[in-house]
Coordinates of N, CA and C in Angstrom, one line a residue:
M1 N 18.0 143.2 -110.7 CA 16.6 142.8 -110.6 C 15.9 143.7 -109.6
D2 N 14.7 144.3 -110.0 CA 14.0 145.2 -109.1 C 13.0 144.4 -108.3
A3 N 12.4 145.1 -107.3 CA 11.5 144.4 -106.3 C 10.3 143.7 -107.0
A4 N 9.8 144.3 -108.0 CA 8.6 143.7 -108.7 C 9.0 142.4 -109.4
A5 N 10.2 142.4 -110.0 CA 10.7 141.2 -110.7 C 11.0 140.1 -109.7
C6 N 11.5 140.5 -108.5 CA 11.8 139.5 -107.5 C 10.5 138.9 -106.9
K7 N 9.5 139.7 -106.7 CA 8.3 139.2 -106.2 C 7.6 138.2 -107.2
K8 N 7.7 138.5 -108.5 CA 7.1 137.6 -109.5 C 7.9 136.3 -109.5
L9 N 9.2 136.4 -109.5 CA 10.1 135.2 -109.5 C 9.8 134.3 -108.3
F10 N 9.7 135.0 -107.1 CA 9.5 134.2 -105.9 C 8.1 133.6 -105.9
S11 N 7.2 134.3 -106.4 CA 5.8 133.7 -106.5 C 5.8 132.5 -107.4
L12 N 6.5 132.5 -108.5 CA 6.5 131.4 -109.4 C 7.3 130.2 -108.7
C13 N 8.4 130.5 -108.0 CA 9.1 129.5 -107.3 C 8.2 128.9 -106.2
S14 N 7.5 129.7 -105.5 CA 6.6 129.2 -104.4 C 5.7 128.1 -104.9
Q15 N 5.1 128.3 -106.2 CA 4.2 127.3 -106.7 C 5.0 126.0 -106.9
S16 N 6.2 126.0 -107.4 CA 7.0 124.8 -107.6 C 7.4 124.2 -106.3
L17 N 7.4 125.0 -105.2 CA 7.8 124.4 -103.9 C 6.6 123.9 -103.1
S18 N 5.5 123.8 -103.8 CA 4.2 123.3 -103.1 C 4.3 121.9 -102.6
S19 N 5.2 121.1 -103.3 CA 5.4 119.7 -102.9 C 6.7 119.2 -103.3
T20 N 7.3 118.3 -102.5 CA 8.6 117.7 -102.9 C 8.4 116.7 -104.1
E21 N 7.1 116.4 -104.4 CA 6.8 115.5 -105.6 C 6.8 116.3 -106.9
N22 N 6.7 117.6 -106.7 CA 6.7 118.5 -107.9 C 8.0 118.3 -108.7
E23 N 7.9 118.0 -110.0 CA 9.1 117.8 -110.8 C 10.0 119.0 -110.9
K24 N 9.4 120.2 -110.6 CA 10.2 121.4 -110.7 C 10.8 121.9 -109.4
F25 N 10.6 121.0 -108.3 CA 11.1 121.4 -107.0 C 12.6 121.7 -107.0
F26 N 13.4 120.8 -107.6 CA 14.8 121.1 -107.6 C 15.2 122.3 -108.4
E27 N 14.5 122.4 -109.6 CA 14.8 123.6 -110.4 C 14.5 124.9 -109.7
A28 N 13.4 124.9 -108.9 CA 13.1 126.1 -108.2 C 14.1 126.4 -107.1
C29 N 14.5 125.4 -106.4 CA 15.5 125.6 -105.3 C 16.8 126.0 -105.9
Q30 N 17.3 125.4 -107.0 CA 18.5 125.8 -107.6 C 18.5 127.2 -108.1
L31 N 17.3 127.6 -108.7 CA 17.2 129.0 -109.2 C 17.3 130.0 -108.0
L32 N 16.6 129.7 -106.9 CA 16.6 130.6 -105.7 C 18.0 130.7 -105.2
C33 N 18.8 129.6 -105.1 CA 20.1 129.6 -104.6 C 21.1 130.5 -105.5
S34 N 20.7 130.5 -106.8 CA 21.5 131.3 -107.8 C 21.1 132.8 -107.7
V35 N 19.8 133.0 -107.6 CA 19.3 134.4 -107.7 C 19.4 135.2 -106.4
I36 N 19.1 134.6 -105.3 CA 19.0 135.4 -104.0 C 20.3 136.1 -103.7
P37 N 21.5 135.5 -103.8 CA 22.7 136.2 -103.5 C 23.0 137.4 -104.4
T38 N 22.4 137.4 -105.6 CA 22.6 138.5 -106.6 C 21.7 139.7 -106.4
I39 N 20.7 139.6 -105.5 CA 19.7 140.7 -105.3 C 20.4 141.7 -104.5
S40 N 20.3 143.0 -104.9 CA 20.9 144.0 -104.1 C 20.3 144.2 -102.7
D41 N 21.1 144.7 -101.8 CA 20.5 144.8 -100.4 C 19.3 145.7 -100.4
D42 N 19.4 146.8 -101.1 CA 18.2 147.7 -101.1 C 16.9 147.0 -101.6
V43 N 17.1 146.3 -102.7 CA 15.9 145.6 -103.2 C 15.4 144.5 -102.2
F44 N 16.4 143.8 -101.7 CA 16.0 142.7 -100.8 C 15.3 143.2 -99.5
Q45 N 15.8 144.3 -99.0 CA 15.2 144.9 -97.8 C 13.8 145.4 -98.1
S46 N 13.5 145.7 -99.3 CA 12.1 146.2 -99.7 C 11.1 145.1 -99.8
L47 N 11.6 143.8 -99.8 CA 10.7 142.7 -99.9 C 10.2 142.3 -98.5
P48 N 9.0 141.7 -98.4 CA 8.5 141.3 -97.1 C 9.4 140.2 -96.5
D49 N 9.6 140.3 -95.2 CA 10.5 139.4 -94.5 C 10.0 138.0 -94.6
T50 N 8.7 137.8 -94.8 CA 8.0 136.5 -94.8 C 8.0 135.9 -96.2
I51 N 8.6 136.5 -97.2 CA 8.6 136.0 -98.5 C 9.2 134.6 -98.6
L52 N 8.6 133.7 -99.2 CA 9.0 132.3 -99.4 C 8.9 131.4 -98.1
L53 N 8.7 132.0 -97.0 CA 8.8 131.3 -95.7 C 7.7 130.2 -95.6
D54 N 6.5 130.5 -96.0 CA 5.4 129.5 -95.9 C 5.6 128.3 -96.7
P55 N 5.9 128.4 -98.0 CA 6.2 127.1 -98.8 C 7.4 126.4 -98.3
L56 N 8.5 127.1 -97.9 CA 9.7 126.5 -97.4 C 9.4 125.8 -96.1
G57 N 8.7 126.5 -95.2 CA 8.3 125.9 -93.9 C 7.5 124.6 -94.0
N58 N 6.5 124.6 -95.0 CA 5.7 123.4 -95.2 C 6.6 122.3 -95.6
L59 N 7.6 122.5 -96.5 CA 8.5 121.5 -96.9 C 9.3 120.9 -95.8
L60 N 9.7 121.8 -94.8 CA 10.5 121.3 -93.7 C 9.7 120.2 -92.9
Q61 N 8.4 120.2 -93.0 CA 7.6 119.3 -92.2 C 7.3 118.0 -93.0
C62 N 7.8 117.9 -94.3 CA 7.6 116.8 -95.1 C 8.7 115.7 -94.9
R63 N 8.4 114.5 -95.3 CA 9.5 113.5 -95.3 C 10.4 113.7 -96.5
L64 N 11.6 114.1 -96.2 CA 12.5 114.6 -97.3 C 13.6 113.5 -97.5
R65 N 13.9 113.3 -98.8 CA 15.0 112.5 -99.1 C 16.3 113.4 -98.9
N66 N 17.4 112.7 -98.8 CA 18.7 113.5 -98.4 C 18.9 114.6 -99.4
E67 N 18.8 114.4 -100.7 CA 19.1 115.5 -101.6 C 18.1 116.6 -101.5
Q68 N 16.8 116.3 -101.2 CA 15.8 117.3 -101.0 C 16.1 118.2 -99.8
R69 N 16.4 117.5 -98.7 CA 16.8 118.3 -97.5 C 18.0 119.2 -97.7
A70 N 18.9 118.7 -98.4 CA 20.2 119.5 -98.7 C 19.9 120.7 -99.4
I71 N 19.1 120.6 -100.5 CA 18.9 121.8 -101.3 C 17.9 122.8 -100.6
L72 N 17.0 122.2 -99.8 CA 16.1 123.1 -99.0 C 16.9 123.9 -98.0
L73 N 17.9 123.3 -97.3 CA 18.7 124.0 -96.4 C 19.6 125.0 -97.1
D74 N 20.0 124.8 -98.3 CA 20.8 125.7 -99.0 C 20.0 127.0 -99.3
V75 N 18.7 126.8 -99.6 CA 17.8 128.0 -99.9 C 17.7 128.8 -98.6
Y76 N 17.4 128.1 -97.5 CA 17.4 128.8 -96.2 C 18.6 129.6 -95.9
A77 N 19.8 129.0 -96.2 CA 21.1 129.6 -95.9 C 21.2 130.9 -96.8
C78 N 20.7 130.9 -98.0 CA 20.8 132.1 -98.9 C 19.9 133.2 -98.3
L79 N 18.7 132.9 -97.8 CA 17.9 133.9 -97.2 C 18.5 134.4 -95.9
I80 N 19.1 133.6 -95.1 CA 19.7 134.0 -93.8 C 20.9 134.9 -94.1
E81 N 21.7 134.5 -95.1 CA 22.8 135.4 -95.4 C 22.4 136.8 -95.9
K82 N 21.3 136.9 -96.6 CA 20.9 138.2 -97.0 C 20.3 139.0 -95.8
H83 N 19.6 138.3 -94.9 CA 19.1 139.0 -93.7 C 20.2 139.3 -92.7
K84 N 21.3 138.5 -92.7 CA 22.3 138.6 -91.7 C 21.8 138.2 -90.3
S85 N 20.8 137.4 -90.3 CA 20.1 137.0 -89.0 C 19.2 135.9 -89.3
V86 N 18.8 135.2 -88.1 CA 17.7 134.3 -88.2 C 16.4 134.8 -87.5
V87 N 16.5 136.0 -87.0 CA 15.4 136.5 -86.2 C 14.1 136.5 -87.0
F88 N 14.2 136.8 -88.3 CA 13.0 136.9 -89.1 C 12.3 135.5 -89.2
L89 N 13.1 134.4 -89.1 CA 12.5 133.1 -89.1 C 11.9 132.8 -87.7
C90 N 12.5 133.2 -86.6 CA 11.9 133.0 -85.3 C 10.6 133.8 -85.2
Q91 N 10.6 135.0 -85.7 CA 9.3 135.8 -85.6 C 8.2 135.3 -86.5
H92 N 8.6 134.7 -87.6 CA 7.5 134.1 -88.5 C 6.9 132.9 -87.9
N93 N 7.7 131.9 -87.5 CA 7.2 130.7 -87.0 C 8.3 130.0 -86.2
K94 N 8.3 130.1 -84.9 CA 9.4 129.7 -84.1 C 9.6 128.1 -84.1
N95 N 8.5 127.4 -84.2 CA 8.6 126.0 -84.2 C 9.2 125.5 -85.5
R96 N 8.9 126.1 -86.6 CA 9.6 125.7 -87.9 C 11.1 126.1 -87.8
F97 N 11.4 127.2 -87.2 CA 12.8 127.6 -87.1 C 13.6 126.6 -86.3
I98 N 13.0 126.1 -85.2 CA 13.6 125.1 -84.4 C 13.8 123.8 -85.2
L99 N 12.8 123.4 -86.0 CA 12.9 122.3 -86.8 C 14.0 122.4 -87.8
L100 N 14.1 123.6 -88.4 CA 15.2 123.9 -89.3 C 16.6 123.7 -88.7
V101 N 16.8 124.2 -87.5 CA 18.0 124.0 -86.8 C 18.3 122.6 -86.5
L102 N 17.3 121.9 -86.0 CA 17.5 120.4 -85.8 C 17.9 119.7 -87.0
L103 N 17.2 119.9 -88.1 CA 17.6 119.3 -89.4 C 19.0 119.6 -89.8
C104 N 19.3 120.9 -89.6 CA 20.7 121.4 -90.0 C 21.8 120.7 -89.2
A105 N 21.5 120.6 -87.9 CA 22.5 120.0 -87.0 C 22.7 118.5 -87.4
V106 N 21.7 117.8 -87.7 CA 21.8 116.4 -88.1 C 22.5 116.3 -89.5
E107 N 22.2 117.2 -90.4 CA 22.8 117.3 -91.7 C 24.3 117.4 -91.5
I108 N 24.7 118.4 -90.7 CA 26.2 118.6 -90.5 C 26.8 117.4 -89.9
R109 N 26.2 116.8 -88.9 CA 26.8 115.6 -88.2 C 27.0 114.5 -89.2
M110 N 26.0 114.3 -90.1 CA 26.2 113.3 -91.1 C 27.4 113.5 -92.0
M111 N 27.6 114.8 -92.3 CA 28.8 115.1 -93.2 C 30.1 115.0 -92.5
V112 N 30.2 115.6 -91.3 CA 31.5 115.7 -90.6 C 31.9 114.4 -90.0
E113 N 31.0 113.5 -89.7 CA 31.4 112.2 -89.1 C 31.6 111.1 -90.2
N114 N 31.6 111.5 -91.4 CA 31.9 110.6 -92.5 C 33.4 110.5 -92.6
P115 N 34.0 109.3 -92.4 CA 35.4 109.1 -92.5 C 36.0 109.2 -93.9
Q116 N 35.1 109.2 -94.9 CA 35.5 109.3 -96.3 C 35.6 110.8 -96.6
T117 N 36.7 111.4 -96.3 CA 36.9 112.9 -96.3 C 36.7 113.4 -97.8
N118 N 37.0 112.6 -98.8 CA 36.8 113.0 -100.1 C 35.4 113.3 -100.4
E119 N 34.4 112.7 -99.7 CA 33.0 113.0 -99.9 C 32.7 114.3 -99.3
I120 N 33.4 114.7 -98.2 CA 33.2 116.0 -97.7 C 33.5 117.1 -98.7
L121 N 34.6 116.9 -99.4 CA 35.1 117.8 -100.4 C 34.0 118.1 -101.4
E122 N 33.3 117.0 -101.8 CA 32.2 117.1 -102.8 C 31.1 117.9 -102.3
H123 N 30.9 118.0 -101.0 CA 29.7 118.8 -100.4 C 30.2 120.0 -99.6
Q124 N 31.4 120.5 -99.8 CA 31.8 121.5 -98.9 C 31.0 122.8 -99.0
Q125 N 30.5 123.1 -100.2 CA 29.6 124.3 -100.3 C 28.4 124.2 -99.5
H126 N 27.8 123.0 -99.5 CA 26.6 122.7 -98.7 C 27.0 122.7 -97.2
L127 N 28.1 122.2 -96.8 CA 28.6 122.2 -95.4 C 28.7 123.7 -95.0
A128 N 29.3 124.5 -95.8 CA 29.4 125.9 -95.5 C 28.1 126.6 -95.3
A129 N 27.1 126.2 -96.1 CA 25.7 126.8 -95.9 C 25.1 126.4 -94.6
C130 N 25.3 125.1 -94.2 CA 24.8 124.7 -93.0 C 25.5 125.3 -91.8
Y131 N 26.8 125.5 -91.9 CA 27.5 126.2 -90.8 C 27.0 127.6 -90.7
L132 N 26.7 128.3 -91.8 CA 26.1 129.6 -91.7 C 24.8 129.6 -90.9
I133 N 24.0 128.7 -91.2 CA 22.7 128.6 -90.4 C 23.0 128.5 -88.9
I134 N 23.9 127.6 -88.6 CA 24.2 127.4 -87.2 C 24.9 128.6 -86.6
E135 N 25.7 129.3 -87.3 CA 26.4 130.5 -86.8 C 25.4 131.5 -86.4
Y136 N 24.4 131.8 -87.2 CA 23.4 132.8 -86.9 C 22.5 132.3 -85.8
T137 N 22.3 131.0 -85.7 CA 21.5 130.4 -84.6 C 22.2 130.6 -83.3
I138 N 23.5 130.4 -83.2 CA 24.2 130.7 -82.0 C 24.0 132.1 -81.6
A139 N 24.1 133.0 -82.5 CA 23.9 134.5 -82.2 C 22.6 134.7 -81.6
V140 N 21.5 134.2 -82.1 CA 20.2 134.4 -81.6 C 20.0 133.7 -80.3
M141 N 20.6 132.6 -80.1 CA 20.6 131.9 -78.8 C 21.2 132.6 -77.7
C142 N 22.3 133.3 -78.0 CA 23.2 133.9 -76.9 C 23.0 135.4 -76.8
Q143 N 22.4 136.1 -77.8 CA 22.4 137.5 -77.8 C 21.0 138.1 -78.1
S144 N 20.0 137.3 -77.9 CA 18.7 137.7 -78.3 C 17.7 137.1 -77.3
D145 N 16.5 137.7 -77.2 CA 15.4 137.2 -76.4 C 14.4 136.4 -77.2
E146 N 14.7 136.2 -78.5 CA 13.7 135.5 -79.3 C 13.4 134.1 -78.9
L147 N 14.4 133.4 -78.3 CA 14.2 132.0 -77.9 C 14.2 131.9 -76.4
T148 N 13.2 131.2 -75.9 CA 13.1 130.9 -74.4 C 14.1 129.9 -74.0
D149 N 14.3 129.7 -72.7 CA 15.1 128.6 -72.2 C 14.7 127.3 -72.7
D150 N 13.4 127.1 -72.8 CA 12.8 125.8 -73.3 C 13.2 125.6 -74.7
D151 N 13.1 126.7 -75.5 CA 13.5 126.6 -76.9 C 14.9 126.2 -77.1
V152 N 15.8 126.8 -76.3 CA 17.2 126.5 -76.4 C 17.5 125.0 -76.0
S153 N 16.8 124.6 -74.9 CA 17.0 123.2 -74.5 C 16.6 122.2 -75.5
S154 N 15.6 122.6 -76.3 CA 15.1 121.6 -77.3 C 16.1 121.4 -78.5
I155 N 17.0 122.3 -78.6 CA 18.0 122.1 -79.7 C 19.4 121.9 -79.2
L156 N 19.6 122.1 -77.9 CA 21.0 122.0 -77.4 C 21.6 120.7 -77.6
S157 N 20.9 119.6 -77.3 CA 21.6 118.3 -77.3 C 22.0 118.0 -78.8
K158 N 21.2 118.3 -79.8 CA 21.6 118.1 -81.2 C 22.8 118.9 -81.5
L159 N 22.8 120.1 -81.0 CA 24.0 121.0 -81.3 C 25.3 120.4 -80.7
I160 N 25.2 119.9 -79.5 CA 26.3 119.3 -78.8 C 26.8 118.1 -79.6
D161 N 25.9 117.2 -80.0 CA 26.2 116.1 -80.8 C 26.9 116.5 -82.1
M162 N 26.4 117.6 -82.7 CA 27.0 118.1 -84.0 C 28.4 118.5 -83.7
F163 N 28.6 119.3 -82.6 CA 30.0 119.8 -82.4 C 30.9 118.6 -82.0
H164 N 30.5 117.6 -81.4 CA 31.3 116.4 -81.2 C 31.7 115.9 -82.6
G165 N 30.8 115.9 -83.6 CA 31.2 115.5 -84.9 C 32.2 116.4 -85.5
C166 N 32.1 117.7 -85.3 CA 33.1 118.7 -85.7 C 34.5 118.4 -85.1
I167 N 34.5 118.0 -83.9 CA 35.8 117.7 -83.2 C 36.4 116.4 -83.9
F168 N 35.5 115.5 -84.2 CA 36.0 114.3 -84.9 C 36.6 114.6 -86.3
L169 N 36.0 115.6 -87.0 CA 36.5 115.9 -88.3 C 37.8 116.6 -88.2
I170 N 38.0 117.6 -87.2 CA 39.2 118.3 -87.1 C 40.3 117.2 -86.8
D171 N 40.1 116.3 -85.9 CA 41.1 115.3 -85.6 C 41.4 114.4 -86.9
Q172 N 40.3 114.1 -87.6 CA 40.5 113.2 -88.8 C 41.4 113.9 -89.8
I173 N 41.2 115.2 -90.0 CA 42.0 115.9 -91.0 C 43.4 116.0 -90.5
I174 N 43.6 116.4 -89.3 CA 45.0 116.6 -88.8 C 45.7 115.3 -88.6
D175 N 45.1 114.3 -88.2 CA 45.8 113.0 -87.9 C 45.9 112.0 -89.0
N176 N 44.9 112.0 -89.9 CA 44.7 110.9 -90.8 C 44.7 111.2 -92.3
V177 N 44.5 112.5 -92.7 CA 44.4 112.8 -94.1 C 45.8 113.1 -94.6
E178 N 46.1 112.5 -95.8 CA 47.4 112.7 -96.4 C 47.4 114.1 -97.1
D179 N 46.5 114.4 -97.9 CA 46.4 115.7 -98.6 C 45.7 116.7 -97.8
K180 N 46.3 117.2 -96.7 CA 45.6 118.1 -95.8 C 45.2 119.4 -96.4
Q181 N 46.1 119.8 -97.3 CA 45.9 121.1 -98.0 C 44.5 121.2 -98.7
A182 N 44.1 120.0 -99.3 CA 42.9 120.0 -100.0 C 41.7 120.3 -99.2
L183 N 41.9 120.0 -97.8 CA 40.7 120.2 -96.9 C 40.9 121.4 -96.0
D184 N 41.9 122.3 -96.4 CA 42.1 123.5 -95.6 C 40.8 124.4 -95.4
T185 N 40.1 124.6 -96.5 CA 38.9 125.4 -96.4 C 37.9 124.8 -95.4
V186 N 37.7 123.5 -95.5 CA 36.7 122.7 -94.7 C 37.2 122.8 -93.2
L187 N 38.5 122.6 -93.0 CA 39.1 122.6 -91.7 C 38.9 124.0 -91.0
Q188 N 39.3 125.1 -91.8 CA 39.1 126.4 -91.2 C 37.7 126.7 -90.9
A189 N 36.8 126.3 -91.7 CA 35.3 126.6 -91.5 C 34.8 125.8 -90.2
T190 N 35.4 124.6 -90.1 CA 34.9 123.8 -88.9 C 35.5 124.4 -87.6
V191 N 36.8 124.8 -87.6 CA 37.4 125.4 -86.5 C 36.6 126.7 -86.1
R192 N 36.2 127.4 -87.2 CA 35.6 128.7 -87.0 C 34.2 128.5 -86.2
I193 N 33.4 127.6 -86.7 CA 32.1 127.4 -86.1 C 32.2 126.8 -84.7
L194 N 33.2 125.9 -84.5 CA 33.4 125.4 -83.2 C 33.9 126.5 -82.2
G195 N 34.8 127.3 -82.7 CA 35.3 128.4 -81.9 C 34.2 129.4 -81.5
I196 N 33.3 129.7 -82.5 CA 32.2 130.6 -82.2 C 31.3 130.1 -81.1
W197 N 31.1 128.8 -81.1 CA 30.2 128.1 -80.1 C 31.0 128.1 -78.7
L198 N 32.3 127.8 -78.7 CA 33.0 127.7 -77.5 C 33.2 129.1 -76.8
S199 N 33.2 130.1 -77.7 CA 33.3 131.5 -77.1 C 32.1 131.8 -76.3
Q200 N 30.9 131.2 -76.6 CA 29.7 131.5 -75.9 C 29.4 130.4 -74.8
E201 N 29.8 129.2 -75.1 CA 29.5 128.1 -74.2 C 30.7 127.1 -74.1
P202 N 31.7 127.5 -73.3 CA 32.9 126.7 -73.3 C 32.9 125.4 -72.5
I203 N 31.9 125.3 -71.6 CA 31.9 124.2 -70.6 C 31.5 122.9 -71.1
A204 N 30.4 122.9 -71.9 CA 29.8 121.6 -72.3 C 30.7 120.7 -73.1
L205 N 31.6 121.3 -73.8 CA 32.6 120.5 -74.7 C 34.0 120.5 -74.1
Q206 N 34.2 121.0 -72.9 CA 35.5 121.2 -72.4 C 36.3 119.9 -72.3
K207 N 35.7 118.9 -71.8 CA 36.4 117.6 -71.6 C 36.8 117.0 -73.0
A208 N 36.1 117.3 -74.0 CA 36.5 116.8 -75.4 C 37.5 117.7 -76.0
V209 N 37.4 119.0 -75.8 CA 38.2 120.0 -76.5 C 39.5 120.3 -75.9
Q210 N 39.5 120.4 -74.5 CA 40.8 120.9 -73.9 C 42.0 120.0 -74.1
P211 N 41.8 118.7 -74.0 CA 43.0 117.8 -74.3 C 43.6 117.9 -75.7
R212 N 42.8 118.4 -76.6 CA 43.2 118.5 -78.0 C 43.7 119.8 -78.4
L213 N 43.5 120.8 -77.6 CA 43.8 122.2 -78.0 C 45.3 122.4 -78.4
N214 N 46.2 121.9 -77.6 CA 47.6 122.0 -77.9 C 48.0 121.5 -79.2
K215 N 47.5 120.3 -79.5 CA 47.7 119.7 -80.8 C 47.2 120.5 -82.0
W216 N 45.9 121.0 -81.8 CA 45.3 121.8 -82.8 C 46.0 123.1 -83.1
I217 N 46.4 123.8 -82.0 CA 47.0 125.1 -82.1 C 48.4 124.9 -82.8
Q218 N 49.1 123.8 -82.4 CA 50.4 123.6 -83.0 C 50.3 123.3 -84.5
Y219 N 49.3 122.6 -84.8 CA 49.0 122.4 -86.3 C 48.8 123.7 -87.0
G220 N 48.0 124.5 -86.4 CA 47.7 125.8 -87.0 C 48.9 126.7 -87.1
L221 N 49.8 126.7 -86.1 CA 51.0 127.4 -86.2 C 51.9 127.0 -87.4
N222 N 51.8 125.7 -87.7 CA 52.7 125.2 -88.8 C 52.0 125.2 -90.1
S223 N 50.8 125.7 -90.2 CA 50.0 125.8 -91.5 C 49.8 127.2 -91.9
P224 N 50.5 127.6 -93.0 CA 50.3 129.0 -93.4 C 48.9 129.4 -93.8
T225 N 48.1 128.4 -94.3 CA 46.7 128.8 -94.6 C 45.8 128.7 -93.5
C226 N 46.0 127.9 -92.5 CA 45.1 127.7 -91.3 C 45.5 128.6 -90.1
N227 N 46.7 129.1 -90.2 CA 47.3 129.8 -89.0 C 46.3 130.9 -88.4
E228 N 45.8 131.7 -89.3 CA 45.0 132.8 -88.8 C 43.7 132.4 -88.2
A229 N 43.0 131.4 -88.8 CA 41.7 130.9 -88.2 C 41.9 130.2 -86.9
F230 N 43.0 129.4 -86.8 CA 43.2 128.7 -85.6 C 43.6 129.6 -84.5
K231 N 44.4 130.6 -84.8 CA 44.8 131.6 -83.8 C 43.6 132.4 -83.3
K232 N 42.8 132.8 -84.2 CA 41.6 133.7 -83.9 C 40.6 132.9 -83.0
F233 N 40.3 131.7 -83.4 CA 39.2 131.0 -82.8 C 39.5 130.0 -81.7
L234 N 40.8 129.6 -81.6 CA 41.2 128.6 -80.6 C 42.0 129.1 -79.5
E235 N 42.9 130.1 -79.8 CA 43.7 130.6 -78.7 C 42.9 131.3 -77.6
P236 N 41.8 132.0 -77.8 CA 41.0 132.5 -76.7 C 40.4 131.5 -75.9
I237 N 40.1 130.3 -76.5 CA 39.5 129.2 -75.7 C 40.6 128.6 -74.8
M238 N 41.8 128.4 -75.4 CA 42.9 127.9 -74.6 C 43.1 128.8 -73.4
K239 N 43.1 130.1 -73.6 CA 43.4 131.1 -72.5 C 42.3 131.0 -71.5
S240 N 41.0 130.8 -71.9 CA 39.9 130.7 -71.0 C 40.0 129.5 -70.1
Y241 N 40.3 128.4 -70.7 CA 40.5 127.1 -70.0 C 41.6 127.2 -69.0
E242 N 42.7 127.8 -69.4 CA 43.9 128.0 -68.5 C 43.5 128.8 -67.3
E243 N 42.8 129.9 -67.5 CA 42.3 130.8 -66.4 C 41.4 130.0 -65.5
D244 N 40.5 129.2 -66.0 CA 39.7 128.4 -65.2 C 40.5 127.4 -64.3
D245 N 41.5 126.8 -65.0 CA 42.3 125.8 -64.2 C 43.1 126.6 -63.1
D246 N 43.6 127.8 -63.4 CA 44.3 128.5 -62.4 C 43.4 128.9 -61.2
T247 N 42.2 129.2 -61.5 CA 41.2 129.6 -60.5 C 40.9 128.4 -59.6
S248 N 40.7 127.2 -60.3 CA 40.4 126.0 -59.6 C 41.5 125.6 -58.7
S249 N 42.8 125.7 -59.2 CA 43.9 125.4 -58.4 C 44.1 126.3 -57.1
A250 N 43.8 127.6 -57.4 CA 43.9 128.5 -56.3 C 42.8 128.2 -55.2
I251 N 41.6 127.8 -55.6 CA 40.6 127.5 -54.7 C 41.0 126.2 -53.9
T252 N 41.5 125.3 -54.6 CA 42.0 124.0 -54.0 C 43.1 124.3 -52.9
N253 N 44.0 125.1 -53.3 CA 45.1 125.4 -52.4 C 44.7 126.1 -51.2
T254 N 43.7 127.1 -51.4 CA 43.2 127.8 -50.2 C 42.4 126.9 -49.3
S255 N 41.7 126.0 -49.9 CA 40.9 125.0 -49.0 C 41.9 124.1 -48.2
S256 N 43.0 123.7 -48.9 CA 43.9 122.8 -48.2 C 44.6 123.6 -47.0
T257 N 44.9 124.8 -47.3 CA 45.6 125.7 -46.3 C 44.7 125.9 -45.1
T258 N 43.5 126.2 -45.3 CA 42.5 126.5 -44.2 C 42.2 125.3 -43.4
S259 N 42.2 124.1 -44.1 CA 41.9 122.9 -43.3 C 43.1 122.4 -42.6

């Protein structure tokens, strides 16, 4: 599909995205989720960065039903994956970007805190899309000047709540699920997003994560499918916590000696 055809398609979809009451809303979102990943990088880069952002942003501010919010987040994830960044969203309208992140964090928490893990399987593609939004958000929070300290503070508590939900899901799968292999993909994706966050901000979740790390890593060592993800994303965190503990012990011992 060339740039002209893409612009025409996106223009038509924008009209259907004018309202959640539009009967073609879902059709437009599903079409975008199907088409955007197939657009070549050269063609996509030739399109305006702001394409689709106004109608999508307007919808973010509407009262959305669960299924409407889900498909809207999936469209955003498709755009973010093509851009390999969320900077274009920050630059277009930072307040709407923050709203997107907040909605996404709540969406993830609703899924990962569901004790009915079979329902997570039904929505694992949507969960992956939401994880992708959060992954690129972490990158812009930690490696960019696009967000101010106040901006970060406005979303941090929701992210922490979301990651506590991820911790719950990891425990739930490891401890309580009989058919663990069926959830391998979900488990690896959850460990990955948690590990990415902990590599940037290990302290906020340390009390929750550190007591579980030995159990998690041992599970990974015994799982041929999960071994690589657990090793890559959890072992560096374990090492970081151990180094912090050694430093704290050394400081304590020095203080005791001098006193």
